[in-house]
Amino acid sequence: MPFEVLAEPTRRRILDLLRERPRLVGELTAELGLSQPGTSKHLRVLRDAGLVTVRADAQRRWYELDPGPLAELDAWLAPYRWMWADRLDALERHLDADTSEGS
């Protein structure tokens, strides 16, 4: 599972950008404010984890999100969602109670 890969905030930002559309390394570098070698290093880690694919177009390299591993991660997390749902429901009840008391 790609937990270790996704723990790094820059890599999560790259995935967010690639979720919108495929991008060139230069575009990602500009968006992230990193050096080209720094961006390439993160892309290599994401590619090795199977989270992105690269497509050559002449001298350019297009990076695309591969949602497959994320779907596997989502499926693994599914049985644990009840814990979050219960806590979020309790928070909602608490916030609703505070709002009604303040009126």
JSON list of C-alpha atoms in Angstrom, two decimals:
[
{"chain": "A", "resi": 1, "resn": "MET", "atom": "CA", "xyz": [0.00, 0.00, 0.00]},
{"chain": "A", "resi": 2, "resn": "PRO", "atom": "CA", "xyz": [1.24, 3.47, -0.83]},
{"chain": "A", "resi": 3, "resn": "PHE", "atom": "CA", "xyz": [0.87, 4.96, 2.68]},
{"chain": "A", "resi": 4, "resn": "GLU", "atom": "CA", "xyz": [4.53, 5.90, 2.94]},
{"chain": "A", "resi": 5, "resn": "VAL", "atom": "CA", "xyz": [4.50, 7.49, -0.50]},
{"chain": "A", "resi": 6, "resn": "LEU", "atom": "CA", "xyz": [1.33, 9.48, 0.27]},
{"chain": "A", "resi": 7, "resn": "ALA", "atom": "CA", "xyz": [2.63, 10.66, 3.64]},
{"chain": "A", "resi": 8, "resn": "GLU", "atom": "CA", "xyz": [4.75, 13.28, 1.86]},
{"chain": "A", "resi": 9, "resn": "PRO", "atom": "CA", "xyz": [2.72, 16.50, 1.27]},
{"chain": "A", "resi": 10, "resn": "THR", "atom": "CA", "xyz": [4.42, 17.40, -2.02]},
{"chain": "A", "resi": 11, "resn": "ARG", "atom": "CA", "xyz": [3.48, 14.03, -3.49]},
{"chain": "A", "resi": 12, "resn": "ARG", "atom": "CA", "xyz": [-0.13, 14.50, -2.42]},
{"chain": "A", "resi": 13, "resn": "ARG", "atom": "CA", "xyz": [-0.07, 17.93, -4.12]},
{"chain": "A", "resi": 14, "resn": "ILE", "atom": "CA", "xyz": [1.27, 16.34, -7.31]},
{"chain": "A", "resi": 15, "resn": "LEU", "atom": "CA", "xyz": [-1.59, 13.84, -7.27]},
{"chain": "A", "resi": 16, "resn": "ASP", "atom": "CA", "xyz": [-4.06, 16.69, -6.74]},
{"chain": "A", "resi": 17, "resn": "LEU", "atom": "CA", "xyz": [-2.65, 18.47, -9.80]},
{"chain": "A", "resi": 18, "resn": "LEU", "atom": "CA", "xyz": [-2.68, 15.30, -11.89]},
{"chain": "A", "resi": 19, "resn": "ARG", "atom": "CA", "xyz": [-6.27, 14.61, -10.86]},
{"chain": "A", "resi": 20, "resn": "GLU", "atom": "CA", "xyz": [-7.24, 17.67, -12.92]},
{"chain": "A", "resi": 21, "resn": "ARG", "atom": "CA", "xyz": [-5.38, 16.58, -16.07]},
{"chain": "A", "resi": 22, "resn": "PRO", "atom": "CA", "xyz": [-2.09, 15.10, -17.32]},
{"chain": "A", "resi": 23, "resn": "ARG", "atom": "CA", "xyz": [0.83, 17.49, -16.93]},
{"chain": "A", "resi": 24, "resn": "LEU", "atom": "CA", "xyz": [4.40, 17.99, -18.05]},
{"chain": "A", "resi": 25, "resn": "VAL", "atom": "CA", "xyz": [7.25, 18.05, -15.52]},
{"chain": "A", "resi": 26, "resn": "GLY", "atom": "CA", "xyz": [7.76, 21.75, -16.20]},
{"chain": "A", "resi": 27, "resn": "GLU", "atom": "CA", "xyz": [4.14, 22.54, -15.35]},
{"chain": "A", "resi": 28, "resn": "LEU", "atom": "CA", "xyz": [4.37, 20.59, -12.11]},
{"chain": "A", "resi": 29, "resn": "THR", "atom": "CA", "xyz": [7.68, 22.27, -11.25]},
{"chain": "A", "resi": 30, "resn": "ALA", "atom": "CA", "xyz": [6.13, 25.72, -11.71]},
{"chain": "A", "resi": 31, "resn": "GLU", "atom": "CA", "xyz": [3.02, 24.85, -9.68]},
{"chain": "A", "resi": 32, "resn": "LEU", "atom": "CA", "xyz": [5.03, 23.34, -6.84]},
{"chain": "A", "resi": 33, "resn": "GLY", "atom": "CA", "xyz": [7.80, 25.92, -6.73]},
{"chain": "A", "resi": 34, "resn": "LEU", "atom": "CA", "xyz": [10.43, 23.17, -6.73]},
{"chain": "A", "resi": 35, "resn": "SER", "atom": "CA", "xyz": [13.48, 22.56, -8.88]},
{"chain": "A", "resi": 36, "resn": "GLN", "atom": "CA", "xyz": [13.05, 20.26, -11.87]},
{"chain": "A", "resi": 37, "resn": "PRO", "atom": "CA", "xyz": [15.26, 17.57, -10.26]},
{"chain": "A", "resi": 38, "resn": "GLY", "atom": "CA", "xyz": [13.20, 17.81, -7.05]},
{"chain": "A", "resi": 39, "resn": "THR", "atom": "CA", "xyz": [9.94, 17.41, -8.95]},
{"chain": "A", "resi": 40, "resn": "SER", "atom": "CA", "xyz": [11.38, 14.51, -10.94]},
{"chain": "A", "resi": 41, "resn": "LYS", "atom": "CA", "xyz": [12.43, 12.78, -7.74]},
{"chain": "A", "resi": 42, "resn": "HIS", "atom": "CA", "xyz": [8.88, 12.92, -6.38]},
{"chain": "A", "resi": 43, "resn": "LEU", "atom": "CA", "xyz": [7.47, 11.76, -9.71]},
{"chain": "A", "resi": 44, "resn": "ARG", "atom": "CA", "xyz": [9.84, 8.80, -9.72]},
{"chain": "A", "resi": 45, "resn": "VAL", "atom": "CA", "xyz": [8.64, 7.73, -6.26]},
{"chain": "A", "resi": 46, "resn": "LEU", "atom": "CA", "xyz": [5.00, 8.08, -7.37]},
{"chain": "A", "resi": 47, "resn": "ARG", "atom": "CA", "xyz": [5.71, 6.15, -10.58]},
{"chain": "A", "resi": 48, "resn": "ASP", "atom": "CA", "xyz": [7.50, 3.36, -8.68]},
{"chain": "A", "resi": 49, "resn": "ALA", "atom": "CA", "xyz": [4.46, 3.11, -6.38]},
{"chain": "A", "resi": 50, "resn": "GLY", "atom": "CA", "xyz": [2.21, 2.79, -9.43]},
{"chain": "A", "resi": 51, "resn": "LEU", "atom": "CA", "xyz": [0.33, 6.01, -8.65]},
{"chain": "A", "resi": 52, "resn": "VAL", "atom": "CA", "xyz": [1.32, 7.83, -11.85]},
{"chain": "A", "resi": 53, "resn": "THR", "atom": "CA", "xyz": [2.17, 6.80, -15.36]},
{"chain": "A", "resi": 54, "resn": "VAL", "atom": "CA", "xyz": [4.40, 8.59, -17.83]},
{"chain": "A", "resi": 55, "resn": "ARG", "atom": "CA", "xyz": [3.78, 8.90, -21.55]},
{"chain": "A", "resi": 56, "resn": "ALA", "atom": "CA", "xyz": [6.52, 10.06, -23.90]},
{"chain": "A", "resi": 57, "resn": "ASP", "atom": "CA", "xyz": [5.57, 12.57, -26.59]},
{"chain": "A", "resi": 58, "resn": "ALA", "atom": "CA", "xyz": [8.72, 13.36, -28.56]},
{"chain": "A", "resi": 59, "resn": "GLN", "atom": "CA", "xyz": [11.01, 15.08, -26.02]},
{"chain": "A", "resi": 60, "resn": "ARG", "atom": "CA", "xyz": [8.21, 15.74, -23.54]},
{"chain": "A", "resi": 61, "resn": "ARG", "atom": "CA", "xyz": [7.02, 13.48, -20.74]},
{"chain": "A", "resi": 62, "resn": "TRP", "atom": "CA", "xyz": [3.37, 13.62, -19.74]},
{"chain": "A", "resi": 63, "resn": "TYR", "atom": "CA", "xyz": [2.51, 12.42, -16.25]},
{"chain": "A", "resi": 64, "resn": "GLU", "atom": "CA", "xyz": [-0.94, 11.07, -15.50]},
{"chain": "A", "resi": 65, "resn": "LEU", "atom": "CA", "xyz": [-2.67, 9.84, -12.38]},
{"chain": "A", "resi": 66, "resn": "ASP", "atom": "CA", "xyz": [-3.26, 6.09, -12.20]},
{"chain": "A", "resi": 67, "resn": "PRO", "atom": "CA", "xyz": [-6.26, 5.70, -9.87]},
{"chain": "A", "resi": 68, "resn": "GLY", "atom": "CA", "xyz": [-5.88, 1.91, -9.51]},
{"chain": "A", "resi": 69, "resn": "PRO", "atom": "CA", "xyz": [-3.71, 1.89, -6.37]},
{"chain": "A", "resi": 70, "resn": "LEU", "atom": "CA", "xyz": [-5.87, 4.60, -4.82]},
{"chain": "A", "resi": 71, "resn": "ALA", "atom": "CA", "xyz": [-8.97, 2.46, -5.41]},
{"chain": "A", "resi": 72, "resn": "GLU", "atom": "CA", "xyz": [-7.21, -0.42, -3.65]},
{"chain": "A", "resi": 73, "resn": "LEU", "atom": "CA", "xyz": [-6.37, 1.89, -0.75]},
{"chain": "A", "resi": 74, "resn": "ASP", "atom": "CA", "xyz": [-9.97, 3.11, -0.63]},
{"chain": "A", "resi": 75, "resn": "ALA", "atom": "CA", "xyz": [-11.23, -0.49, -0.53]},
{"chain": "A", "resi": 76, "resn": "TRP", "atom": "CA", "xyz": [-8.84, -1.32, 2.30]},
{"chain": "A", "resi": 77, "resn": "LEU", "atom": "CA", "xyz": [-10.01, 1.73, 4.30]},
{"chain": "A", "resi": 78, "resn": "ALA", "atom": "CA", "xyz": [-13.73, 1.03, 3.76]},
{"chain": "A", "resi": 79, "resn": "PRO", "atom": "CA", "xyz": [-14.20, -1.16, 6.86]},
{"chain": "A", "resi": 80, "resn": "TYR", "atom": "CA", "xyz": [-12.72, 1.59, 9.05]},
{"chain": "A", "resi": 81, "resn": "ARG", "atom": "CA", "xyz": [-14.99, 4.40, 7.87]},
{"chain": "A", "resi": 82, "resn": "TRP", "atom": "CA", "xyz": [-17.59, 3.70, 10.55]},
{"chain": "A", "resi": 83, "resn": "MET", "atom": "CA", "xyz": [-15.16, 5.09, 13.12]},
{"chain": "A", "resi": 84, "resn": "TRP", "atom": "CA", "xyz": [-14.93, 8.40, 11.29]},
{"chain": "A", "resi": 85, "resn": "ALA", "atom": "CA", "xyz": [-18.64, 8.52, 10.49]},
{"chain": "A", "resi": 86, "resn": "ASP", "atom": "CA", "xyz": [-19.58, 8.10, 14.16]},
{"chain": "A", "resi": 87, "resn": "ARG", "atom": "CA", "xyz": [-17.19, 10.84, 15.22]},
{"chain": "A", "resi": 88, "resn": "LEU", "atom": "CA", "xyz": [-18.35, 13.20, 12.50]},
{"chain": "A", "resi": 89, "resn": "ASP", "atom": "CA", "xyz": [-21.99, 12.56, 13.45]},
{"chain": "A", "resi": 90, "resn": "ALA", "atom": "CA", "xyz": [-21.15, 13.34, 17.09]},
{"chain": "A", "resi": 91, "resn": "LEU", "atom": "CA", "xyz": [-19.36, 16.54, 16.03]},
{"chain": "A", "resi": 92, "resn": "GLU", "atom": "CA", "xyz": [-22.37, 17.57, 13.96]},
{"chain": "A", "resi": 93, "resn": "ARG", "atom": "CA", "xyz": [-24.72, 17.00, 16.91]},
{"chain": "A", "resi": 94, "resn": "HIS", "atom": "CA", "xyz": [-22.37, 19.02, 19.15]},
{"chain": "A", "resi": 95, "resn": "LEU", "atom": "CA", "xyz": [-22.19, 21.91, 16.69]},
{"chain": "A", "resi": 96, "resn": "ASP", "atom": "CA", "xyz": [-25.94, 21.87, 16.17]},
{"chain": "A", "resi": 97, "resn": "ALA", "atom": "CA", "xyz": [-26.48, 21.98, 19.95]},
{"chain": "A", "resi": 98, "resn": "ASP", "atom": "CA", "xyz": [-24.08, 24.93, 20.30]},
{"chain": "A", "resi": 99, "resn": "THR", "atom": "CA", "xyz": [-25.85, 26.80, 17.51]},
{"chain": "A", "resi": 100, "resn": "SER", "atom": "CA", "xyz": [-29.31, 26.26, 18.97]},
{"chain": "A", "resi": 101, "resn": "GLU", "atom": "CA", "xyz": [-28.13, 27.28, 22.47]},
{"chain": "A", "resi": 102, "resn": "GLY", "atom": "CA", "xyz": [-26.59, 30.46, 21.14]},
{"chain": "A", "resi": 103, "resn": "SER", "atom": "CA", "xyz": [-29.83, 31.57, 19.43]}
]
